[in-house]
């Protein structure tokens, strides 16, 4: 087994341990497995020659993961800042390496309307129930997150777009918990399930799209050499 596959297997194992630990209520397993996720995914991406903005986004995600292991409000805010920095890196990634013609304009317009509606509706519903000190930070973060999700959907293909959508869902689940809305059983399990899938799809979708873009150029070069 080569190094990228080994790292991807290790990421899958860490994800499985984390999710099983959350489902079983085993906090120690979650505390050990969660900080391993993004470094393993980043190392896998690095061996796949990922662009630097992608690697930076994953590492900022790791910072947010570690900070959110604490329930303290300062740690929550710091974790939000770290994830926000990761979203900025994703936006740079999509602007630099994405294709402007990845989806038709009509579909991009529908997606823009859908994401804008989701943003306004979610913030409006959550606002009264959020702690006063978190309302503005959560609203600002939600705007950045929604922009990232939208750009992922129109710049780097289906899988990357699904990753952005799942990231939005995962963080919305966190926000409903902060607002003390009724939760699903084992809410942390669903948050991490959607988050892990989101980061994996964002990384894998991006690399897959870039590899597909390089393939025709490589084939052309081979034909010229014949």
Coordinates of N, CA and C in Angstrom, one line a residue, residues 9-220:
X9 N -6.4 5.5 4.7 CA -6.9 4.5 5.5 C -6.8 4.9 7.0
X10 N -5.7 5.6 7.4 CA -5.6 6.0 8.7 C -6.6 7.1 9.1
X11 N -6.9 8.0 8.1 CA -8.0 9.0 8.3 C -9.3 8.3 8.5
X12 N -9.6 7.3 7.6 CA -10.8 6.5 7.8 C -11.0 5.8 9.1
X13 N -9.8 5.3 9.6 CA -9.9 4.6 10.9 C -10.1 5.6 12.0
X14 N -9.4 6.8 12.0 CA -9.6 7.8 13.0 C -11.1 8.3 13.0
X15 N -11.6 8.4 11.8 CA -13.0 8.9 11.7 C -14.0 7.8 12.3
X16 N -13.7 6.6 12.0 CA -14.5 5.5 12.6 C -14.5 5.5 14.1
X17 N -13.2 5.6 14.6 CA -13.1 5.6 16.1 C -13.8 6.8 16.7
X18 N -13.7 7.9 16.0 CA -14.4 9.1 16.6 C -15.9 9.0 16.6
X19 N -16.4 8.5 15.5 CA -17.9 8.4 15.4 C -18.4 7.3 16.3
X20 N -17.7 6.2 16.4 CA -18.1 5.1 17.3 C -18.1 5.6 18.8
X21 N -17.0 6.3 19.1 CA -16.9 6.9 20.4 C -18.0 7.8 20.8
X22 N -18.4 8.7 19.8 CA -19.5 9.6 20.1 C -20.8 8.8 20.2
X23 N -21.0 7.8 19.4 CA -22.3 7.1 19.4 C -22.4 6.3 20.8
X24 N -21.2 5.9 21.3 CA -21.2 5.1 22.6 C -21.1 6.0 23.8
X25 N -20.9 7.3 23.6 CA -20.7 8.2 24.7 C -19.3 8.1 25.4
X26 N -18.3 7.6 24.6 CA -17.0 7.4 25.1 C -16.2 8.7 24.8
X27 N -16.2 9.6 25.7 CA -15.5 10.9 25.5 C -14.0 10.9 25.3
X28 N -13.4 9.9 25.9 CA -11.9 9.8 25.8 C -11.5 9.4 24.4
X29 N -12.3 8.5 23.8 CA -12.0 8.1 22.4 C -12.2 9.3 21.4
X30 N -13.2 10.1 21.7 CA -13.4 11.3 20.8 C -12.3 12.3 21.0
X31 N -11.9 12.5 22.2 CA -10.8 13.5 22.5 C -9.5 13.1 21.8
X32 N -9.3 11.7 21.7 CA -8.0 11.3 21.1 C -8.1 11.3 19.5
X33 N -9.3 10.8 19.0 CA -9.4 10.7 17.6 C -9.7 12.0 16.8
X34 N -10.4 12.9 17.4 CA -10.8 14.1 16.7 C -9.6 14.9 16.3
X35 N -8.6 15.2 17.1 CA -7.4 16.0 16.7 C -6.6 15.3 15.6
X36 N -6.8 14.0 15.4 CA -6.0 13.3 14.3 C -6.6 13.5 12.9
X37 N -7.8 13.8 12.8 CA -8.5 13.8 11.6 C -8.0 14.7 10.5
X38 N -7.9 16.0 10.8 CA -7.5 17.0 9.8 C -6.0 16.8 9.4
X39 N -5.1 16.6 10.4 CA -3.7 16.4 10.0 C -3.5 15.2 9.1
X40 N -4.2 14.1 9.3 CA -4.1 13.0 8.4 C -4.7 13.3 7.0
X41 N -5.8 14.0 7.0 CA -6.4 14.4 5.7 C -5.4 15.4 5.0
X42 N -4.8 16.3 5.7 CA -3.9 17.3 5.1 C -2.7 16.6 4.6
X43 N -2.1 15.6 5.3 CA -1.0 14.9 4.8 C -1.3 14.1 3.6
X44 N -2.5 13.5 3.5 CA -2.9 12.8 2.3 C -3.0 13.7 1.2
X45 N -3.6 14.9 1.4 CA -3.7 15.9 0.3 C -2.4 16.4 -0.1
X46 N -1.5 16.6 0.8 CA -0.1 17.1 0.5 C 0.6 16.1 -0.4
X47 N 0.5 14.8 -0.1 CA 1.1 13.8 -1.0 C 0.5 13.8 -2.4
X48 N -0.8 14.2 -2.5 CA -1.5 14.3 -3.7 C -1.2 15.6 -4.5
X49 N -0.2 16.4 -3.9 CA 0.2 17.7 -4.5 C -1.0 18.7 -4.5
X50 N -1.6 18.8 -3.3 CA -2.7 19.7 -3.2 C -2.2 21.2 -3.2
X51 N -3.0 22.1 -3.6 CA -2.7 23.5 -3.6 C -2.6 23.9 -2.1
X52 N -1.7 24.9 -1.9 CA -1.5 25.4 -0.5 C -2.8 25.9 0.2
X53 N -3.7 26.6 -0.5 CA -4.9 27.1 0.2 C -5.8 25.9 0.7
X54 N -5.8 24.8 0.0 CA -6.5 23.6 0.6 C -5.8 23.1 1.8
X55 N -4.5 23.0 1.8 CA -3.8 22.5 3.0 C -4.0 23.4 4.2
X56 N -4.0 24.7 3.9 CA -4.2 25.7 5.0 C -5.6 25.6 5.5
X57 N -6.6 25.4 4.7 CA -8.0 25.3 5.1 C -8.1 24.1 6.0
X58 N -7.5 23.0 5.7 CA -7.6 21.8 6.5 C -6.9 22.0 7.9
X59 N -5.8 22.7 7.9 CA -5.1 22.9 9.1 C -5.8 23.9 10.0
X60 N -6.4 24.9 9.4 CA -7.3 25.8 10.2 C -8.5 25.0 10.8
X61 N -9.0 24.0 10.0 CA -10.0 23.2 10.5 C -9.5 22.4 11.7
X62 N -8.3 21.9 11.7 CA -7.7 21.2 12.8 C -7.7 22.1 14.0
X63 N -7.3 23.4 13.9 CA -7.3 24.3 15.0 C -8.6 24.5 15.6
X64 N -9.6 24.6 14.7 CA -11.0 24.7 15.2 C -11.4 23.4 16.0
X65 N -11.1 22.3 15.4 CA -11.4 21.0 16.1 C -10.9 20.9 17.5
X66 N -9.6 21.3 17.7 CA -9.0 21.2 19.0 C -9.6 22.2 19.9
X67 N -9.9 23.4 19.5 CA -10.4 24.4 20.4 C -11.9 24.1 20.8
X68 N -12.6 23.4 19.9 CA -14.0 23.1 20.2 C -14.1 21.8 21.1
X69 N -13.0 21.2 21.5 CA -13.0 20.2 22.5 C -13.4 20.7 23.8
X70 N -13.2 22.1 24.0 CA -13.5 22.7 25.2 C -14.9 23.3 25.1
X71 N -15.7 23.3 26.2 CA -17.0 23.9 26.2 C -17.0 25.4 26.6
X72 N -15.9 25.9 26.9 CA -15.8 27.3 27.3 C -16.1 28.3 26.2
X73 N -16.8 29.4 26.5 CA -17.2 30.3 25.4 C -16.0 30.9 24.7
X74 N -14.9 31.3 25.4 CA -13.7 31.8 24.7 C -13.2 30.8 23.7
X75 N -13.1 29.6 24.1 CA -12.6 28.5 23.1 C -13.6 28.4 22.0
X76 N -14.9 28.5 22.2 CA -15.9 28.4 21.1 C -15.6 29.6 20.1
X77 N -15.4 30.8 20.6 CA -15.2 31.9 19.7 C -13.9 31.8 19.0
X78 N -12.8 31.3 19.7 CA -11.5 31.1 19.0 C -11.6 30.0 17.9
X79 N -12.4 29.0 18.2 CA -12.6 27.9 17.2 C -13.4 28.4 16.0
X80 N -14.3 29.3 16.3 CA -15.1 29.9 15.2 C -14.1 30.8 14.3
X81 N -13.2 31.5 14.9 CA -12.2 32.3 14.2 C -11.3 31.4 13.3
X82 N -10.9 30.2 13.9 CA -10.1 29.3 13.1 C -10.8 28.7 11.9
X83 N -12.0 28.3 12.2 CA -12.8 27.8 11.0 C -13.1 28.9 10.0
X84 N -13.3 30.1 10.5 CA -13.5 31.2 9.5 C -12.3 31.4 8.6
X85 N -11.1 31.3 9.3 CA -9.9 31.5 8.5 C -9.8 30.3 7.4
X86 N -10.3 29.1 7.8 CA -10.3 28.0 6.9 C -11.2 28.3 5.7
X87 N -12.4 28.9 6.0 CA -13.3 29.2 4.9 C -12.7 30.3 4.0
X88 N -12.0 31.2 4.5 CA -11.3 32.2 3.7 C -10.3 31.5 2.7
X89 N -9.6 30.5 3.3 CA -8.6 29.7 2.5 C -9.4 29.0 1.4
X90 N -10.5 28.4 1.7 CA -11.3 27.7 0.7 C -11.8 28.7 -0.4
X91 N -12.2 29.9 0.0 CA -12.6 30.9 -1.0 C -11.4 31.3 -1.9
X92 N -10.2 31.4 -1.4 CA -9.1 31.6 -2.2 C -8.8 30.5 -3.1
X93 N -9.0 29.3 -2.6 CA -8.8 28.1 -3.4 C -9.7 28.1 -4.6
X94 N -11.0 28.3 -4.3 CA -12.0 28.3 -5.4 C -11.8 29.4 -6.4
X95 N -11.4 30.6 -6.0 CA -11.1 31.7 -6.9 C -9.9 31.4 -7.7
X96 N -8.9 30.8 -7.2 CA -7.6 30.6 -7.9 C -7.6 29.3 -8.8
X97 N -8.2 28.3 -8.3 CA -8.1 27.0 -9.0 C -9.5 26.5 -9.6
X98 N -10.5 27.2 -9.2 CA -11.9 26.8 -9.7 C -12.1 27.3 -11.2
X99 N -13.1 26.6 -11.8 CA -13.5 27.0 -13.1 C -14.7 27.9 -13.1
X100 N -14.7 29.0 -13.9 CA -15.9 29.8 -13.9 C -17.0 29.2 -14.7
X101 N -16.7 28.2 -15.4 CA -17.7 27.5 -16.3 C -18.1 26.1 -15.7
X102 N -17.9 25.9 -14.4 CA -18.1 24.6 -13.9 C -19.6 24.2 -13.9
X103 N -20.5 25.2 -13.7 CA -21.9 25.0 -13.8 C -22.5 26.1 -14.7
X104 N -23.7 25.8 -15.4 CA -24.3 26.9 -16.2 C -24.8 28.1 -15.3
X105 N -24.9 29.2 -15.9 CA -25.2 30.4 -15.2 C -26.6 30.3 -14.5
X106 N -27.5 29.7 -15.2 CA -28.9 29.5 -14.7 C -28.8 28.7 -13.4
X107 N -28.1 27.6 -13.4 CA -27.9 26.8 -12.2 C -27.2 27.6 -11.0
X108 N -26.2 28.3 -11.4 CA -25.5 29.2 -10.4 C -26.4 30.2 -9.8
X109 N -27.3 30.7 -10.6 CA -28.3 31.7 -10.1 C -29.3 31.0 -9.1
X110 N -29.7 29.8 -9.4 CA -30.6 29.1 -8.5 C -29.9 28.8 -7.2
X111 N -28.7 28.3 -7.3 CA -27.9 28.0 -6.1 C -27.7 29.3 -5.3
X112 N -27.4 30.4 -5.9 CA -27.2 31.7 -5.2 C -28.5 32.0 -4.4
X113 N -29.6 31.9 -5.1 CA -30.9 32.2 -4.4 C -31.1 31.3 -3.2
X114 N -30.9 30.0 -3.5 CA -31.1 29.0 -2.4 C -30.2 29.2 -1.2
X115 N -28.9 29.5 -1.4 CA -28.0 29.7 -0.3 C -28.3 31.0 0.4
X116 N -28.7 32.0 -0.3 CA -29.0 33.3 0.3 C -30.3 33.2 1.2
X117 N -31.3 32.4 0.7 CA -32.5 32.2 1.4 C -32.2 31.4 2.7
X118 N -31.4 30.4 2.6 CA -31.0 29.6 3.7 C -30.3 30.4 4.8
X119 N -29.4 31.3 4.3 CA -28.7 32.1 5.3 C -29.6 33.1 6.0
X120 N -30.4 33.8 5.3 CA -31.3 34.8 5.9 C -32.3 34.1 6.9
X121 N -32.9 33.0 6.4 CA -33.8 32.3 7.2 C -33.2 31.7 8.5
X122 N -32.1 31.1 8.4 CA -31.4 30.4 9.5 C -31.0 31.5 10.6
X123 N -30.4 32.6 10.1 CA -29.9 33.6 11.1 C -31.1 34.2 11.7
X124 N -32.2 34.5 11.0 CA -33.4 35.1 11.5 C -34.0 34.2 12.6
X125 N -34.1 32.9 12.3 CA -34.7 32.0 13.3 C -33.8 31.8 14.5
X126 N -32.5 31.8 14.3 CA -31.6 31.5 15.5 C -31.4 32.7 16.3
X127 N -31.5 33.9 15.7 CA -31.1 35.2 16.4 C -31.7 35.3 17.8
X128 N -33.0 35.2 18.0 CA -33.6 35.4 19.3 C -33.1 34.5 20.4
X129 N -32.7 33.3 20.0 CA -32.3 32.2 21.0 C -30.8 32.1 21.2
X130 N -30.0 32.9 20.5 CA -28.6 32.8 20.7 C -28.2 33.8 21.8
X131 N -27.1 33.4 22.6 CA -26.6 34.3 23.6 C -26.3 35.7 23.0
X132 N -26.6 36.8 23.6 CA -26.4 38.1 23.1 C -25.0 38.3 22.5
X133 N -24.0 37.8 23.2 CA -22.6 38.0 22.8 C -22.2 37.2 21.6
X134 N -23.0 36.2 21.2 CA -22.7 35.4 20.1 C -23.5 35.7 18.8
X135 N -24.5 36.6 18.9 CA -25.3 36.8 17.8 C -24.6 37.4 16.6
X136 N -23.9 38.5 16.8 CA -23.1 39.1 15.7 C -22.0 38.1 15.1
X137 N -21.2 37.5 16.0 CA -20.2 36.6 15.5 C -20.8 35.4 14.7
X138 N -21.9 34.9 15.2 CA -22.5 33.7 14.5 C -23.1 34.2 13.2
X139 N -23.7 35.4 13.1 CA -24.2 35.9 11.8 C -23.1 36.1 10.8
X140 N -22.0 36.8 11.3 CA -20.9 37.0 10.4 C -20.2 35.7 9.9
X141 N -20.1 34.8 10.8 CA -19.5 33.5 10.4 C -20.4 32.8 9.4
X142 N -21.7 32.8 9.7 CA -22.7 32.2 8.8 C -22.6 32.7 7.4
X143 N -22.4 34.1 7.3 CA -22.3 34.7 5.9 C -21.0 34.1 5.2
X144 N -19.9 34.0 5.9 CA -18.7 33.5 5.3 C -18.8 32.1 4.9
X145 N -19.4 31.3 5.8 CA -19.6 29.8 5.6 C -20.5 29.6 4.4
X146 N -21.6 30.4 4.3 CA -22.5 30.3 3.2 C -21.9 30.6 1.8
X147 N -21.0 31.7 1.9 CA -20.3 32.1 0.7 C -19.3 30.9 0.2
X148 N -18.7 30.3 1.2 CA -17.8 29.2 0.9 C -18.6 28.0 0.3
X149 N -19.7 27.7 0.9 CA -20.5 26.6 0.4 C -21.0 26.9 -1.1
X150 N -21.5 28.1 -1.3 CA -21.9 28.5 -2.6 C -20.8 28.4 -3.7
X151 N -19.6 28.9 -3.3 CA -18.5 28.9 -4.3 C -18.0 27.5 -4.5
X152 N -18.1 26.7 -3.5 CA -17.7 25.3 -3.7 C -18.6 24.6 -4.8
X153 N -19.9 25.0 -4.8 CA -20.8 24.3 -5.7 C -20.7 24.8 -7.1
X154 N -20.1 26.0 -7.3 CA -20.1 26.5 -8.7 C -18.7 26.5 -9.3
X155 N -17.7 26.1 -8.6 CA -16.3 26.3 -9.1 C -15.6 24.9 -9.3
X156 N -15.8 23.9 -8.4 CA -15.0 22.7 -8.5 C -15.7 21.4 -8.5
X157 N -16.9 21.4 -9.1 CA -17.6 20.2 -9.3 C -18.5 19.7 -8.2
X158 N -19.2 18.6 -8.5 CA -20.3 18.1 -7.6 C -19.8 17.7 -6.2
X159 N -18.7 16.9 -6.2 CA -18.3 16.4 -4.9 C -17.8 17.5 -3.9
X160 N -17.1 18.5 -4.5 CA -16.7 19.7 -3.7 C -17.9 20.4 -3.3
X161 N -18.9 20.6 -4.1 CA -20.1 21.3 -3.8 C -20.9 20.6 -2.7
X162 N -20.9 19.3 -2.7 CA -21.5 18.5 -1.6 C -20.8 18.7 -0.3
X163 N -19.5 18.8 -0.4 CA -18.7 19.0 0.8 C -19.0 20.4 1.4
X164 N -19.2 21.4 0.6 CA -19.6 22.7 1.1 C -20.9 22.7 1.8
X165 N -21.9 22.0 1.1 CA -23.2 21.9 1.7 C -23.2 21.2 3.0
X166 N -22.5 20.1 3.1 CA -22.4 19.4 4.4 C -21.7 20.2 5.5
X167 N -20.8 21.0 5.1 CA -20.1 21.9 6.1 C -21.2 22.8 6.7
X168 N -22.0 23.4 5.8 CA -23.0 24.3 6.2 C -24.0 23.6 7.1
X169 N -24.4 22.4 6.8 CA -25.3 21.6 7.6 C -24.7 21.3 9.0
X170 N -23.4 20.9 9.0 CA -22.8 20.6 10.3 C -22.7 21.8 11.2
X171 N -22.3 22.9 10.7 CA -22.2 24.1 11.6 C -23.6 24.7 11.9
X172 N -24.6 24.4 11.1 CA -26.0 24.8 11.5 C -26.4 23.9 12.7
X173 N -26.1 22.7 12.7 CA -26.4 21.8 13.8 C -25.7 22.3 15.1
X174 N -24.5 22.8 15.0 CA -23.8 23.4 16.1 C -24.6 24.6 16.6
X175 N -25.0 25.5 15.7 CA -25.7 26.7 16.1 C -27.0 26.4 16.8
X176 N -27.7 25.4 16.3 CA -29.0 25.1 17.0 C -28.7 24.6 18.4
X177 N -27.6 23.9 18.6 CA -27.3 23.5 20.0 C -26.9 24.7 20.8
X178 N -26.2 25.7 20.3 CA -25.9 26.9 21.1 C -27.2 27.6 21.4
X179 N -28.1 27.6 20.5 CA -29.4 28.3 20.7 C -30.3 27.5 21.6
X180 N -29.9 26.3 22.0 CA -30.6 25.4 22.9 C -32.0 25.0 22.2
X181 N -31.9 24.7 20.9 CA -33.1 24.1 20.3 C -33.1 22.6 20.6
X182 N -34.3 22.0 20.4 CA -34.3 20.5 20.6 C -33.3 19.8 19.6
X183 N -32.6 18.8 20.1 CA -31.6 18.2 19.4 C -31.9 16.7 19.1
X184 N -31.3 16.2 18.0 CA -31.3 14.7 17.8 C -30.6 14.0 18.9
X185 N -30.9 12.7 19.1 CA -30.1 11.9 20.1 C -28.6 11.9 19.6
X186 N -27.7 12.0 20.6 CA -26.3 12.1 20.3 C -26.0 13.2 19.3
X187 N -26.3 14.4 19.5 CA -26.1 15.5 18.5 C -24.6 15.6 18.0
X188 N -23.7 15.4 18.9 CA -22.3 15.5 18.5 C -21.9 14.5 17.4
X189 N -22.6 13.3 17.4 CA -22.3 12.3 16.4 C -22.7 12.8 15.0
X190 N -23.9 13.5 14.9 CA -24.4 14.0 13.7 C -23.5 15.2 13.2
X191 N -23.1 16.0 14.1 CA -22.2 17.1 13.8 C -20.9 16.6 13.2
X192 N -20.3 15.6 13.9 CA -19.0 15.2 13.4 C -19.2 14.3 12.1
X193 N -20.3 13.6 12.0 CA -20.5 12.8 10.8 C -20.6 13.7 9.5
X194 N -21.3 14.8 9.6 CA -21.5 15.7 8.5 C -20.2 16.5 8.3
X195 N -19.5 16.8 9.4 CA -18.2 17.6 9.3 C -17.1 16.8 8.6
X196 N -17.0 15.5 9.1 CA -15.9 14.7 8.5 C -16.2 14.5 7.0
X197 N -17.4 14.2 6.7 CA -17.8 14.0 5.3 C -17.5 15.2 4.5
X198 N -17.9 16.4 5.1 CA -17.7 17.7 4.4 C -16.2 17.9 4.0
X199 N -15.3 17.8 5.0 CA -13.9 18.0 4.8 C -13.3 17.0 3.8
X200 N -13.7 15.8 3.9 CA -13.2 14.7 3.0 C -13.7 15.0 1.5
X201 N -14.9 15.5 1.4 CA -15.5 15.8 0.0 C -14.8 17.0 -0.5
X202 N -14.6 18.0 0.3 CA -14.0 19.2 -0.2 C -12.5 18.9 -0.6
X203 N -11.8 18.2 0.1 CA -10.4 17.8 -0.2 C -10.4 16.9 -1.4
X204 N -11.2 15.8 -1.4 CA -11.2 14.8 -2.4 C -11.8 15.4 -3.7
X205 N -12.9 16.1 -3.6 CA -13.5 16.7 -4.8 C -12.6 17.7 -5.5
X206 N -11.9 18.5 -4.7 CA -11.0 19.5 -5.3 C -9.8 18.8 -6.0
X207 N -9.2 17.8 -5.4 CA -8.1 17.1 -6.0 C -8.6 16.3 -7.2
X208 N -9.8 15.7 -7.1 CA -10.3 15.0 -8.3 C -10.5 15.9 -9.5
X209 N -11.1 17.1 -9.2 CA -11.4 18.1 -10.3 C -10.0 18.6 -10.9
X210 N -9.0 18.8 -10.1 CA -7.8 19.3 -10.6 C -7.1 18.2 -11.4
X211 N -7.2 16.9 -10.9 CA -6.5 15.8 -11.6 C -7.2 15.6 -13.0
X212 N -8.5 15.8 -13.0 CA -9.3 15.6 -14.3 C -8.9 16.7 -15.3
X213 N -8.6 17.9 -14.7 CA -8.2 19.0 -15.6 C -6.8 18.8 -16.1
X214 N -5.9 18.2 -15.3 CA -4.5 18.0 -15.8 C -4.5 16.8 -16.8
X215 N -5.4 15.9 -16.7 CA -5.3 14.7 -17.6 C -5.3 15.0 -19.1
X216 N -6.2 15.9 -19.6 CA -6.1 16.1 -21.0 C -4.8 16.8 -21.4
X217 N -4.3 17.7 -20.6 CA -3.0 18.3 -20.9 C -1.9 17.2 -21.0
X218 N -1.9 16.3 -20.0 CA -0.9 15.2 -20.1 C -1.0 14.4 -21.3
X219 N -2.3 14.0 -21.7 CA -2.5 13.2 -22.8 C -2.1 13.9 -24.1
X220 N -2.3 15.3 -24.2 CA -1.9 16.0 -25.3 C -0.3 16.0 -25.4

